[in-house]
mmCIF file of C-alpha atoms in Angstrom:
data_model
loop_
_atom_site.group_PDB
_atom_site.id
_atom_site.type_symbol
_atom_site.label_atom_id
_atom_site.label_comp_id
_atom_site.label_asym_id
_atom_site.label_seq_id
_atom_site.Cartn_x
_atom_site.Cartn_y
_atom_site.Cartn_z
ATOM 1 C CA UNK A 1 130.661 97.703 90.932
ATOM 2 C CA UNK A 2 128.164 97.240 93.889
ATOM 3 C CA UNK A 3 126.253 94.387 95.110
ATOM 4 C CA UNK A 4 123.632 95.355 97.634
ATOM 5 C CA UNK A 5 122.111 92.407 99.671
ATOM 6 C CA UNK A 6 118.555 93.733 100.233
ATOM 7 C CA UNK A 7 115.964 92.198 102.368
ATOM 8 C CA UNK A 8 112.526 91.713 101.248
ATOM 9 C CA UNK A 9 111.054 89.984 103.923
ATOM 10 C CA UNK A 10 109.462 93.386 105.921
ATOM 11 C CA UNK A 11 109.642 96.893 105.195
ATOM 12 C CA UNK A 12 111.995 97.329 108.658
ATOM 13 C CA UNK A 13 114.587 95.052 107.070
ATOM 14 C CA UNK A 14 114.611 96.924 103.650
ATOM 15 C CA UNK A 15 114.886 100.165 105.273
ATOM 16 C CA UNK A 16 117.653 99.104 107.338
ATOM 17 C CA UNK A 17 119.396 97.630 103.938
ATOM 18 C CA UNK A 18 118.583 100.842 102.063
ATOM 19 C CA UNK A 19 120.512 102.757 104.612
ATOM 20 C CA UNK A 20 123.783 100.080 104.789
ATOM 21 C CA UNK A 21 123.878 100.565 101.036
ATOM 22 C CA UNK A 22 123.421 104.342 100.824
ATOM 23 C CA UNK A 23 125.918 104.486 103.595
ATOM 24 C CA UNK A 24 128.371 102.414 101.143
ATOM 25 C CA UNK A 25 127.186 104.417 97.697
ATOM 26 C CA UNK A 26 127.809 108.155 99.699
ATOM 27 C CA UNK A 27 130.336 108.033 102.316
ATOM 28 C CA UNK A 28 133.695 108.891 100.518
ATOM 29 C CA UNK A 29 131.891 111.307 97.772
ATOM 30 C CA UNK A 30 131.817 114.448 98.481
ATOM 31 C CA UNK A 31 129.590 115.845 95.425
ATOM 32 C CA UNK A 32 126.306 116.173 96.138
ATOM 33 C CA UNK A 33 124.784 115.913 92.947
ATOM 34 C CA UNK A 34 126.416 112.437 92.424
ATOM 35 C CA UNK A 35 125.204 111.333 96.242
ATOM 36 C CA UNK A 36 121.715 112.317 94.919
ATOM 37 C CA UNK A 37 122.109 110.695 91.903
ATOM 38 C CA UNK A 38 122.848 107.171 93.539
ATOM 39 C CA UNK A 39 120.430 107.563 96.317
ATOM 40 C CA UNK A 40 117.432 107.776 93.190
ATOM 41 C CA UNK A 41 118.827 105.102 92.059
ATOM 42 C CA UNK A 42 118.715 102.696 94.838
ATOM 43 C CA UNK A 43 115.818 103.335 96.191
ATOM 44 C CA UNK A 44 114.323 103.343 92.482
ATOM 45 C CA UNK A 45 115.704 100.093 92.251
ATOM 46 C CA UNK A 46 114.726 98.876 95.748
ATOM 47 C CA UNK A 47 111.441 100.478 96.767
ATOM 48 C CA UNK A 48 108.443 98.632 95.218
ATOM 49 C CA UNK A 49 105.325 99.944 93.040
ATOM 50 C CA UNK A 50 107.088 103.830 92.243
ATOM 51 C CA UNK A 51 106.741 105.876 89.044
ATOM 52 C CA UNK A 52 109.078 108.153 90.127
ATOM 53 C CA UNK A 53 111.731 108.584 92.522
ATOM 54 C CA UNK A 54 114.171 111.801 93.009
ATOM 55 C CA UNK A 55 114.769 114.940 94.614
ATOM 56 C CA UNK A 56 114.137 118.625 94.120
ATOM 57 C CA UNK A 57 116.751 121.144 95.765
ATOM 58 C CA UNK A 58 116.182 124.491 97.677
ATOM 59 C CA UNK A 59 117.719 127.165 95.242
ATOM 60 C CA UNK A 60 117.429 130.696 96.198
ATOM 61 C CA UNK A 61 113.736 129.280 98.286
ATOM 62 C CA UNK A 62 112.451 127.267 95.160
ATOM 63 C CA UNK A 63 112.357 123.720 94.207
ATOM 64 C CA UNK A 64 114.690 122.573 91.271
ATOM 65 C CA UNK A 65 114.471 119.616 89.866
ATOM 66 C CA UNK A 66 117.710 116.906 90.696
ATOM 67 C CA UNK A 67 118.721 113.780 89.840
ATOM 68 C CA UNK A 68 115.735 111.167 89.700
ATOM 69 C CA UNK A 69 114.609 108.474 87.933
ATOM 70 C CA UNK A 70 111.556 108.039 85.940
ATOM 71 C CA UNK A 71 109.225 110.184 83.829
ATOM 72 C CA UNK A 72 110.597 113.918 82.966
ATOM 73 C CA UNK A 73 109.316 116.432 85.655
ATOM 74 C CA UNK A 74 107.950 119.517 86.359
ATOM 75 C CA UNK A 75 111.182 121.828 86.602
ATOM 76 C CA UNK A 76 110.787 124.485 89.363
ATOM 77 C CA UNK A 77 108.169 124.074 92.239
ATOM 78 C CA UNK A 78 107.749 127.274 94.168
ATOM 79 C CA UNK A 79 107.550 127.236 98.303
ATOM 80 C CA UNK A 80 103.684 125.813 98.971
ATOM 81 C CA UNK A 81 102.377 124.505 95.895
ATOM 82 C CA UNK A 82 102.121 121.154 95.616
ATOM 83 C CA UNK A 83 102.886 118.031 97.618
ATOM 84 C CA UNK A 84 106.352 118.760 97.364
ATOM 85 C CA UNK A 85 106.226 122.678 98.408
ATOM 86 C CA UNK A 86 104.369 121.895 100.875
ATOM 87 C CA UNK A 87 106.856 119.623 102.532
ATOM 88 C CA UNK A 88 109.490 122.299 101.174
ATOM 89 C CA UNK A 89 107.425 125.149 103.362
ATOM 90 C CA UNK A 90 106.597 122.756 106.321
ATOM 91 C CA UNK A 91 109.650 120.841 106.468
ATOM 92 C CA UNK A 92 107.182 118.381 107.413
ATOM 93 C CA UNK A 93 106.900 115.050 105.709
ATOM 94 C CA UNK A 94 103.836 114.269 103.650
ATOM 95 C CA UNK A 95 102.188 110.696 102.976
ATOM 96 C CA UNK A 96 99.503 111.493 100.714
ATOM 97 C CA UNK A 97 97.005 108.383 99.828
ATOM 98 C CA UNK A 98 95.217 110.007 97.110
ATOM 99 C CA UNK A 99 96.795 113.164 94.862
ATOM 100 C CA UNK A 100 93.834 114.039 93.344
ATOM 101 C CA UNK A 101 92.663 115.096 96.748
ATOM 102 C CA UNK A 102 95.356 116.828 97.772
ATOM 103 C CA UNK A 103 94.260 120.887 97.026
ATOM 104 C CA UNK A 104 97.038 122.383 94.532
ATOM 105 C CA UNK A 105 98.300 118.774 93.323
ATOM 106 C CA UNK A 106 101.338 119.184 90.440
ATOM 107 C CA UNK A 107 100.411 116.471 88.003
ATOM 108 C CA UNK A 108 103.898 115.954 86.314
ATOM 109 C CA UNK A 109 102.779 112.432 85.801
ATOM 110 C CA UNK A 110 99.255 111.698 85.336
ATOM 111 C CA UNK A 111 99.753 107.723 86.373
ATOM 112 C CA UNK A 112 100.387 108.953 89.895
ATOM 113 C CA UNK A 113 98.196 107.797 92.685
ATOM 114 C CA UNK A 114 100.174 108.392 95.588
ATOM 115 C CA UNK A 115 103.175 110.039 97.081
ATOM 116 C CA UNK A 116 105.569 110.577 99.490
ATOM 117 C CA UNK A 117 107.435 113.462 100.063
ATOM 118 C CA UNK A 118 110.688 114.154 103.028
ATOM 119 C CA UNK A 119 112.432 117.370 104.149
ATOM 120 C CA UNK A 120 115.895 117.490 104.064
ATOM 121 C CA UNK A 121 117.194 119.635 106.380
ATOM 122 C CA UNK A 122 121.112 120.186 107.245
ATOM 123 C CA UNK A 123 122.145 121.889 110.250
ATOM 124 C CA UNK A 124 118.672 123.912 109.919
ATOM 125 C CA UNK A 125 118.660 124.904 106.335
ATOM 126 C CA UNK A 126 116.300 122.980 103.510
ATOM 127 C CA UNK A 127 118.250 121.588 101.347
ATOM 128 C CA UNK A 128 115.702 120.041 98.982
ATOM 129 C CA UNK A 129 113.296 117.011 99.334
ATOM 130 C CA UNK A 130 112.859 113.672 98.761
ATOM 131 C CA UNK A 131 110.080 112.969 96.152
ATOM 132 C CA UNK A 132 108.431 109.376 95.660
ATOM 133 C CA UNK A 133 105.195 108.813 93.711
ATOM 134 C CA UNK A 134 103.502 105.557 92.711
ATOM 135 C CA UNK A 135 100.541 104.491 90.468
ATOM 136 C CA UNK A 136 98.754 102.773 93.440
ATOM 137 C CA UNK A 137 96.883 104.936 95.510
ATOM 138 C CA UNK A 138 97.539 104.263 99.449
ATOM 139 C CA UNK A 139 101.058 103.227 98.712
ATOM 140 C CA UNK A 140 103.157 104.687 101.574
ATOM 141 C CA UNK A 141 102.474 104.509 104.741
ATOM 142 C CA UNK A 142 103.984 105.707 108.079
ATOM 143 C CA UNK A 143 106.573 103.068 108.092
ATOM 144 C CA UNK A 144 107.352 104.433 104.778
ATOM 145 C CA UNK A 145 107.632 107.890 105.845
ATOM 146 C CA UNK A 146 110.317 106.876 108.874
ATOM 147 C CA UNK A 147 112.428 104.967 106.731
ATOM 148 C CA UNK A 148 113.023 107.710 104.271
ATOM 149 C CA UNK A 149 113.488 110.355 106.832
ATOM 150 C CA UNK A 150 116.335 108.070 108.416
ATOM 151 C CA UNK A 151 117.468 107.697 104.592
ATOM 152 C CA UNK A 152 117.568 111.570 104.221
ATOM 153 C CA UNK A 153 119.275 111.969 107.933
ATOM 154 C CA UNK A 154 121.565 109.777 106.878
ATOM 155 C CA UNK A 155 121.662 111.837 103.147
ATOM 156 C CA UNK A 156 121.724 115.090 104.268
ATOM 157 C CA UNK A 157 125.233 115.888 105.359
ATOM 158 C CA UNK A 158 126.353 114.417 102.139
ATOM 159 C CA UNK A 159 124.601 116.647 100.086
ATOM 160 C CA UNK A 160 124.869 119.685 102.010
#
């Protein structure tokens, strides 16, 4: 149904192509689930050396568990624990190199090195977070972190 021509020649260029094609899988669907659903997907399919790849929503101030793809996750995160509550009560990204140094680490996957969490926020309200873990340990870096915020600005009113 799609064909997605995605660059591997720098991280810039597959960024760039991630967005073009979640621009094509989201635009005309208005269900958010679904718009979830494909974004996991693609960047599952795109983004090198991940384990996992998904989001977790804000419901009633809690992480719940969306679509992803990978392993079967933890369920519920609360506000603060965890990489991903963190994010979820800083709104601020987190690139973590290492998880077992990160204090209060949710090991829903023990093969998890690394991860990479991003706030989504609509028009001021969290609406969940973007969750990305990999086996190698340093795998995300800042470049990383910009490209899936501009994925989740471009995301967020599609899912809000």
């Amino acid at each position: 149904m799609y064909q997605f021509d995605i660059a591997t020649g720098s991280k810039a260029e597959l960024y760039h192509d991630l967005a073009a094609a979640l621009d094509a899988l989201t635009a005309d669907e208005p269900d958010p689930i679904a718009n979830m659903a494909n974004a996991a997907a693609l960047i599952w399919q795109y983004l090198p050396d991940l384990n996992w790849a998904g989001f977790y929503r804000n419901v009633a101030d809690e992480l719940v568990l969306g679509p992803f793809q990978g392993k079967a996750a933890c369920i519920r995160i609360p506000f603060g624990r965890g990489v991903c509550g963190t994010a979820a009560a800083t709104r601020e990204t987190q690139v973590v190199a290492d998880v077992h140094a990160f204090p209060g680490h949710i090991a829903c996957d023990a093969a998890s090195r690394s991860e990479l969490v991003v706030a989504i926020v609509h028009d001021g309200r969290l609406l969940g977070v973007l969750d990305l873990d990999s086996p190698e340990a340093g795998r995300f870096d800042a470049e990383d972190a910009a490209g899936c915020e501009a994925l989740m600005r471009r995301l967020a009113p599609r899912i809000a």
